[in-house]
Every structure is written in structure tokens, then in C-alpha cells.
């Protein structure tokens, strides 16, 4: 048995004796110390012995166009060894048909297996899928309540559900979860505390234990994408708005799932095609890559693609943007210059934006040629075309993220390519 607090010498001794768990822990310690080459050797040794966490780690590095089949195989082996992260990620691949046949029921089976074993992340993603069918689903509420004390994403959604007056919520539990989020320095906790203080008191409601057979039946089919009417914003560029496309708790889920991944935003150098940081764009961004997805986020992406009238395979990874006061993205177009990234999936034909909150001043999305500003309410979606009818970049799509004057702005953003981007 090894523990993270063991000395490096103790762990090395166990690793050299053939302990796969020690080999994995030694790899982590060496990597943290900057000894990458030696760390890789021990990680490979642990994986060769079939250690689940090592297989999962190696699989996450192969989630590209050429390595998907190998990654899926590694995840399947890791799943059989009891790795819950591998099981959940394998579920994502099954839901998306990447590296394996597309199979929604298999995806649900895999995630349910992790949830039954007590994985809070698996519980809360199943809960979100259930809430997509019924915002007051009792099994979803039970799963979320079980996950919230251990998982900040679940806690954030649970607090938001209480603030929205959903069934099976109560003030005491929500306050406990909010305290947990504040200790974890969740960046949206201050807003939730403000909304919590204004929420009306309701009689405490405790859901019964989740019924796994009933959950399996309810999730046997992929959640339907709701049919929403489009509201025309302008003709040039073609832009349309979908009101309340996502619920407040779905928006909170996206914020919470991305919060710990935030980093300074980048732009694409128009001359070299390379990404770089620049004062032109001062927000923070979290890119939810394939390794970061779960089934709830898969459905968030799928809904946005449906609203954009694009196949999900043409979507880049969802980016979550955070704008503090004074932060902005100056006028720009979303087109790509010639280069490897352009060759991979063609031009960025359309942009889809999810407005994840509304408690801020300023921060409008403004088109510069028609001089039209739009500020979505929470859960609204804006989709606009970047190319004209001839397939050429449309100058009318030039837009900016106006500087936020007060409060904090959260925005989901996806670019849709001309060709398949995922695989």
C-alpha cells in the first residue's frame, strides 16, 4: 500500500519491487519535480501491468484524430480495472461514436456503473440528464443531493436549483453547499450567495433514494433537443437568437465544470496562424476538450449544434469565457488565416454563443458594421454566420465583446467549421 505522503525513496523502493500503484505514484511525484522522462518510464511500467489510473492517463494523451481507437481500448481496459474516470470518459466516446460505435445505452450503462459505485461526478452528470427531461425529476434530485457534499460542480447546481425554487431542495442543505463552494473559492459563489439570500423560504424536501431501474429506463434514449423558435436579430450578418435555450442550472453546470480550467485567453495571429496572448483580448478562457467532457456536457454541445443547424462533428471544443470588470475582446472576426488549423477543418463558418449569466453591466456582443449590440439573458443563445453565401469571409460578421462595466460575465462559445473537426 502506498500513500501520497510517503517519501520519494519509499515510493521508489516499492515501485522497483514491481508495485504498480507505487509506480504510478512515483511517476506523478517525478513529473511534479520536473523529471518528465523518468516519470514517463514509470507511468508506462504501471500501465503495462494493467494499472487502471495509468491506463487512463495514457489514454487521455491519445484522444486525437489518430489515437482514438487506441485511447478507447486503453479506457476499456482501465474501466475493467475499476477506474471510474476511465469508465465515464469511455461513456463520452460511446455517446459521440469516437473510437468505437456510437451507442447511447452503453454510454449510460458505463456512467451508471460509476454512479452506483459512489462516484459523485457520475451521479451529477446523470442528474443533469434526468433534469433535461423533467426539471423536478426525483431521481435526479436524489443523485445530486448525494453528490453535492463531495463535488463542487454538483454543489453549484444544487444551490442554483434551490434558488430557482425546484422541487426536492431546502435552505439548510443549499447553505451548506454554498459554504462548501466558498471554501473551494468557486468564482461564482459570491453571485450564488446573493441570489440565495433573496430566495424565498420553502419547506424542506428530501427525495427518496434513487431507483436505478427507473433511471435506466428514463435514460434509455438520448434526451431530445428541444424545438425552439428562432428570433431574427439581423440579416447582415445572418444572426438569430434562441431564448432560454438552457436552464439556469444548466448554465451553472457549464460555469462550474469550467471554472478550474480558466487561463488567459488567446487569439490567432493573422500572419502565422499561431495562438498567442494579446491585449486585444483580456478575458479568461476554459476550453472543454474531449477529456473534460461528460454526458451532460455532450448534450450541451449537441443542443448548441442543433440550434446552429450544424452537425456536432463540425464543432470545435466549447470555450467558456470569463470577463471581469474592464475586460473585453476588441473588434475582430472569427475567421482563420491559412495554416494547419485551417486545413484541419476548414473555415469557421458560424459562431454559437451561450449567455451563461446576466448579472453584469456592459459586456454586450456588438456587431460593428450594422452597429448592433446584443446582450442575452441567462440561457439565451446567439448564432451568427461568419461566411457569406459564396462561402467567403463576411466582413459584416466583425464583432466585439464590449468591456464589462460591473459584475462578471460568463459566456459559452463554439465555432462551427466547414468540415468535420472532431474526426
XYZ file of C-alpha atoms in Angstrom:
423
model
C 0.000 0.000 0.000
C 1.254 3.480 -0.865
C 0.115 6.918 0.247
C 0.709 10.325 -1.358
C 2.653 11.419 1.761
C 5.275 8.691 1.508
C 8.801 9.868 0.802
C 10.137 9.620 -2.723
C 12.659 6.969 -1.627
C 9.938 4.801 -0.061
C 7.765 5.022 -3.149
C 10.709 4.288 -5.426
C 11.581 1.189 -3.420
C 8.048 -0.148 -3.796
C 7.996 0.764 -7.493
C 11.261 -1.045 -8.164
C 9.814 -4.088 -6.400
C 7.046 -4.147 -9.012
C 4.182 -2.425 -7.153
C 2.094 -0.912 -9.973
C 0.346 1.576 -7.683
C 3.726 2.768 -6.409
C 4.983 3.051 -9.983
C 2.041 5.309 -10.825
C 2.559 7.442 -7.728
C 6.299 7.669 -8.419
C 5.532 8.869 -11.946
C 3.313 11.608 -10.502
C 5.944 12.689 -7.992
C 8.700 12.749 -10.611
C 6.524 14.672 -13.038
C 5.808 17.252 -10.367
C 9.545 17.571 -9.786
C 10.133 18.230 -13.483
C 11.714 14.828 -14.220
C 9.421 14.134 -17.144
C 11.449 11.448 -18.914
C 11.811 9.261 -15.830
C 8.168 9.880 -14.944
C 7.093 8.589 -18.337
C 9.085 5.410 -17.859
C 7.346 4.613 -14.563
C 3.924 5.541 -15.940
C 4.457 3.114 -18.817
C 5.551 0.415 -16.360
C 2.357 0.825 -14.329
C 0.242 0.735 -17.478
C 1.985 -2.430 -18.694
C 0.813 -4.108 -15.501
C -2.743 -3.021 -16.241
C -2.985 -0.377 -13.507
C -6.239 1.440 -14.274
C -5.215 5.012 -13.435
C -2.044 4.685 -15.511
C -4.005 3.369 -18.491
C -6.459 6.237 -18.117
C -3.658 8.810 -18.015
C -2.043 7.426 -21.156
C -5.414 7.188 -22.910
C -6.124 10.894 -22.344
C -2.958 11.688 -24.329
C -4.189 9.773 -27.351
C -7.529 11.486 -27.751
C -6.691 12.935 -31.124
C -7.674 12.002 -34.653
C -5.083 9.250 -34.991
C -5.182 7.826 -31.469
C -8.895 7.490 -30.723
C -9.081 3.727 -31.262
C -6.050 3.147 -29.065
C -7.433 5.511 -26.430
C -10.780 3.699 -26.402
C -9.011 0.359 -25.969
C -6.948 1.688 -23.045
C -10.042 3.191 -21.426
C -11.887 -0.125 -21.759
C -9.011 -1.922 -20.033
C -8.834 0.735 -17.326
C -12.584 0.531 -16.825
C -12.360 -3.208 -16.203
C -9.732 -2.459 -13.566
C -12.193 -0.201 -11.747
C -11.079 3.242 -12.930
C -14.170 5.450 -12.667
C -12.679 8.349 -14.690
C -11.919 5.873 -17.476
C -15.420 4.473 -17.318
C -17.007 7.927 -17.547
C -14.749 9.020 -20.423
C -15.441 5.777 -22.255
C -19.108 6.681 -21.889
C -18.424 10.000 -23.618
C -16.714 8.221 -26.516
C -19.633 5.806 -26.813
C -22.139 8.679 -26.822
C -20.190 10.500 -29.529
C -19.144 7.462 -31.551
C -15.439 8.252 -31.245
C -13.036 5.305 -31.334
C -15.998 2.952 -31.040
C -19.546 2.505 -32.287
C -21.976 5.217 -31.215
C -24.110 3.637 -28.508
C -26.105 5.829 -26.113
C -27.324 2.933 -23.972
C -23.783 1.694 -23.493
C -22.743 5.218 -22.504
C -25.478 5.299 -19.857
C -24.566 1.814 -18.624
C -20.939 2.850 -18.123
C -21.761 6.048 -16.252
C -24.417 4.330 -14.160
C -21.846 1.741 -13.133
C -19.611 4.530 -11.812
C -22.528 6.254 -10.109
C -23.595 3.054 -8.351
C -20.025 2.698 -7.097
C -20.323 6.129 -5.460
C -18.575 8.421 -7.958
C -20.117 11.886 -7.337
C -19.155 13.149 -10.804
C -21.070 10.284 -12.411
C -24.054 10.952 -10.145
C -24.315 14.615 -11.069
C -23.981 14.053 -14.818
C -26.822 11.513 -14.675
C -28.822 14.015 -12.626
C -28.395 16.675 -15.317
C -29.572 14.251 -17.994
C -32.670 13.481 -15.917
C -33.350 17.181 -15.374
C -33.243 17.683 -19.152
C -36.417 15.594 -19.283
C -38.000 16.870 -16.058
C -36.572 19.797 -14.100
C -38.024 18.317 -10.898
C -37.074 14.685 -11.529
C -36.928 12.989 -8.089
C -34.160 10.559 -9.055
C -32.086 13.433 -10.418
C -32.620 15.318 -7.162
C -31.555 12.282 -5.131
C -28.385 11.790 -7.187
C -27.482 15.476 -6.973
C -28.061 15.545 -3.216
C -25.730 12.556 -2.789
C -23.032 14.126 -4.965
C -23.143 17.725 -3.704
C -21.239 17.256 -0.405
C -18.254 15.843 -2.329
C -18.347 17.555 -5.704
C -18.257 21.352 -6.282
C -19.978 21.104 -9.669
C -22.874 19.222 -8.090
C -22.914 21.680 -5.179
C -23.140 24.682 -7.531
C -26.075 23.146 -9.393
C -27.791 22.161 -6.132
C -27.581 25.733 -4.824
C -28.866 27.113 -8.102
C -31.769 24.657 -8.064
C -32.750 25.876 -4.622
C -32.578 29.490 -5.803
C -34.792 28.599 -8.773
C -37.397 27.021 -6.471
C -37.034 23.500 -7.848
C -38.569 20.510 -6.079
C -36.625 18.463 -3.514
C -34.429 21.340 -2.304
C -34.158 23.072 1.060
C -32.403 26.107 2.504
C -30.221 24.309 5.047
C -28.719 21.929 2.508
C -28.244 24.745 -0.010
C -26.480 26.886 2.594
C -24.162 24.005 3.496
C -23.347 23.503 -0.180
C -22.747 27.223 -0.623
C -20.325 27.228 2.313
C -18.503 24.351 0.606
C -18.252 26.372 -2.624
C -16.950 29.438 -0.790
C -14.247 27.370 0.896
C -13.328 25.947 -2.512
C -13.131 29.529 -3.897
C -15.655 28.852 -6.600
C -15.605 32.053 -8.694
C -19.391 32.262 -9.000
C -20.006 31.713 -5.267
C -20.491 35.404 -4.462
C -23.289 35.638 -7.004
C -24.923 32.467 -5.676
C -24.740 33.838 -2.136
C -26.529 36.993 -3.290
C -29.269 35.025 -5.052
C -29.539 32.603 -2.139
C -30.202 35.498 0.249
C -33.137 36.612 -1.901
C -34.648 33.150 -2.418
C -37.950 32.535 -0.722
C -38.016 30.003 2.093
C -39.615 26.703 1.172
C -40.482 23.599 3.137
C -37.511 21.176 3.172
C -37.953 18.335 0.742
C -35.860 15.186 0.815
C -36.002 12.930 -2.253
C -36.167 9.182 -1.815
C -33.164 7.059 -2.687
C -32.562 6.854 -6.446
C -34.238 3.976 -8.241
C -31.605 2.609 -10.628
C -34.039 0.611 -12.742
C -36.227 3.651 -13.198
C -33.199 5.820 -14.035
C -32.042 3.319 -16.657
C -35.494 3.313 -18.236
C -35.729 7.113 -18.296
C -32.286 7.490 -19.864
C -32.511 4.598 -22.320
C -32.987 7.099 -25.137
C -30.827 10.130 -25.750
C -32.515 13.305 -24.410
C -34.364 15.099 -27.183
C -33.140 18.504 -28.321
C -35.958 20.962 -27.554
C -37.560 22.686 -30.524
C -37.077 26.446 -30.134
C -38.260 29.283 -32.319
C -35.556 31.499 -33.774
C -35.748 35.255 -33.325
C -34.062 37.138 -36.156
C -31.506 39.620 -34.847
C -30.230 40.913 -38.186
C -29.795 39.923 -41.839
C -26.216 41.153 -42.191
C -24.583 39.111 -40.870
C -27.332 36.483 -40.635
C -27.844 36.248 -36.874
C -30.601 34.661 -34.825
C -31.411 34.349 -31.132
C -32.940 31.439 -29.216
C -34.419 32.496 -25.899
C -33.993 30.341 -22.765
C -32.300 27.539 -24.685
C -30.626 26.419 -21.443
C -31.928 26.456 -17.885
C -30.151 28.481 -15.171
C -28.872 25.270 -13.575
C -27.531 24.034 -16.914
C -25.684 27.344 -17.247
C -24.343 26.948 -13.711
C -23.183 23.444 -14.595
C -21.138 24.748 -17.524
C -19.617 27.505 -15.363
C -18.741 25.090 -12.566
C -17.329 22.450 -14.917
C -15.009 25.012 -16.489
C -14.019 27.204 -13.518
C -10.815 25.412 -12.523
C -9.582 25.353 -16.135
C -9.649 29.123 -16.693
C -6.490 30.612 -18.210
C -5.672 33.812 -20.136
C -7.471 33.932 -23.489
C -5.545 33.749 -26.749
C -6.043 34.977 -30.304
C -4.908 33.564 -33.633
C -2.028 35.503 -35.178
C -3.353 36.529 -38.630
C 0.156 36.277 -40.118
C 1.398 32.970 -38.691
C -1.792 31.175 -37.644
C -0.262 30.556 -34.201
C -2.195 31.179 -30.998
C -0.889 33.861 -28.662
C -1.910 36.123 -25.798
C -2.603 39.740 -26.692
C -4.034 42.843 -25.012
C -6.668 42.796 -27.738
C -8.436 40.062 -25.773
C -8.320 40.285 -21.982
C -10.788 37.644 -20.805
C -10.022 34.247 -19.301
C -10.973 31.096 -21.199
C -11.521 27.453 -20.309
C -11.517 25.052 -23.255
C -13.611 21.958 -22.535
C -11.689 19.444 -24.623
C -12.750 15.844 -25.173
C -11.008 14.703 -21.986
C -13.001 17.280 -19.988
C -16.435 16.213 -21.219
C -19.133 14.182 -19.560
C -22.531 13.132 -20.882
C -24.215 16.298 -19.587
C -21.715 18.468 -21.465
C -22.075 16.292 -24.563
C -25.771 17.191 -24.542
C -24.996 20.886 -24.009
C -22.794 20.765 -27.110
C -25.331 18.769 -29.088
C -28.105 21.252 -28.363
C -25.953 24.187 -29.455
C -25.062 22.386 -32.687
C -28.751 21.746 -33.386
C -29.573 25.419 -32.865
C -26.711 26.363 -35.187
C -28.053 23.843 -37.729
C -24.665 22.128 -37.870
C -23.618 18.516 -37.245
C -21.910 18.153 -33.838
C -18.854 16.766 -35.641
C -18.200 20.201 -37.155
C -17.951 21.898 -33.755
C -14.725 22.959 -32.125
C -14.447 22.438 -28.377
C -16.737 24.566 -26.242
C -14.880 27.516 -24.762
C -16.131 29.194 -21.591
C -15.169 32.868 -21.344
C -14.936 34.863 -18.130
C -14.878 38.663 -18.235
C -14.115 40.577 -15.032
C -14.862 44.325 -14.910
C -12.891 46.184 -17.590
C -12.153 43.047 -19.611
C -13.084 42.903 -23.286
C -12.477 41.396 -26.699
C -11.928 44.215 -29.172
C -13.481 44.159 -32.677
C -12.482 41.037 -34.566
C -13.675 38.381 -36.968
C -13.712 34.684 -36.147
C -12.133 33.601 -39.439
C -8.947 31.584 -39.521
C -5.889 32.513 -41.599
C -4.351 29.858 -43.882
C -2.339 27.275 -41.965
C -2.530 23.844 -40.303
C -5.563 24.700 -38.181
C -7.463 25.938 -41.236
C -6.515 22.773 -43.128
C -7.785 20.591 -40.294
C -11.436 21.590 -40.555
C -11.807 24.449 -42.977
C -13.054 27.906 -42.131
C -15.078 28.833 -39.054
C -18.416 29.085 -40.832
C -20.580 30.012 -37.844
C -20.324 31.048 -34.203
C -22.631 29.940 -31.384
C -22.732 31.826 -28.081
C -24.440 30.716 -24.854
C -25.114 33.514 -22.351
C -24.422 31.787 -19.055
C -25.365 34.675 -16.752
C -26.865 38.148 -16.869
C -25.781 39.812 -13.611
C -23.380 42.360 -15.129
C -23.389 45.777 -16.783
C -21.862 46.344 -20.217
C -20.421 43.271 -21.905
C -22.678 43.370 -24.959
C -21.872 41.439 -28.128
C -21.678 44.252 -30.688
C -21.522 43.918 -34.457
C -19.513 46.824 -35.816
C -20.784 47.103 -39.408
C -24.516 47.231 -38.631
C -23.575 48.810 -35.247
C -25.906 46.481 -33.413
C -25.403 45.444 -29.785
C -26.977 42.380 -28.174
C -26.985 41.308 -24.542
C -28.503 37.917 -23.882
C -30.372 36.856 -20.782
C -29.267 33.744 -18.932
C -29.665 30.657 -21.134
C -30.110 32.597 -24.392
C -28.168 31.526 -27.485
C -26.913 33.739 -30.319
C -25.866 32.117 -33.599
C -24.373 34.097 -36.476
C -22.758 33.256 -39.792
C -19.137 34.183 -40.499
C -19.244 33.445 -44.250
C -21.387 34.891 -46.995
C -23.483 32.887 -49.447
C -20.415 32.307 -51.644
C -18.513 30.790 -48.709
C -16.174 33.767 -48.401
C -15.418 35.534 -45.095
C -18.153 38.102 -44.447
C -16.864 41.488 -43.174
C -20.281 42.092 -41.608
C -19.508 39.386 -39.024
C -16.916 41.649 -37.391
C -17.918 41.955 -33.732
C -16.603 42.668 -30.260
C -17.164 41.716 -26.668
C -17.728 45.154 -25.137
C -15.886 45.804 -21.874
C -17.774 44.787 -18.750
C -18.505 47.821 -16.560
C -19.519 45.981 -13.387
C -20.192 42.419 -12.348
C -18.739 39.394 -14.127
C -19.724 37.961 -17.492
C -19.713 34.237 -18.338
C -20.165 33.147 -21.938
C -20.004 29.810 -23.761
C -18.576 29.948 -27.285
C -18.296 27.384 -30.069
C -17.075 27.783 -33.631
C -18.501 25.511 -36.310
C -16.214 24.537 -39.180
C -16.916 23.854 -42.842
C -15.687 20.278 -42.493
C -15.763 17.701 -39.718
C -13.479 18.792 -36.918
C -13.872 16.022 -34.364
C -12.859 13.045 -36.522
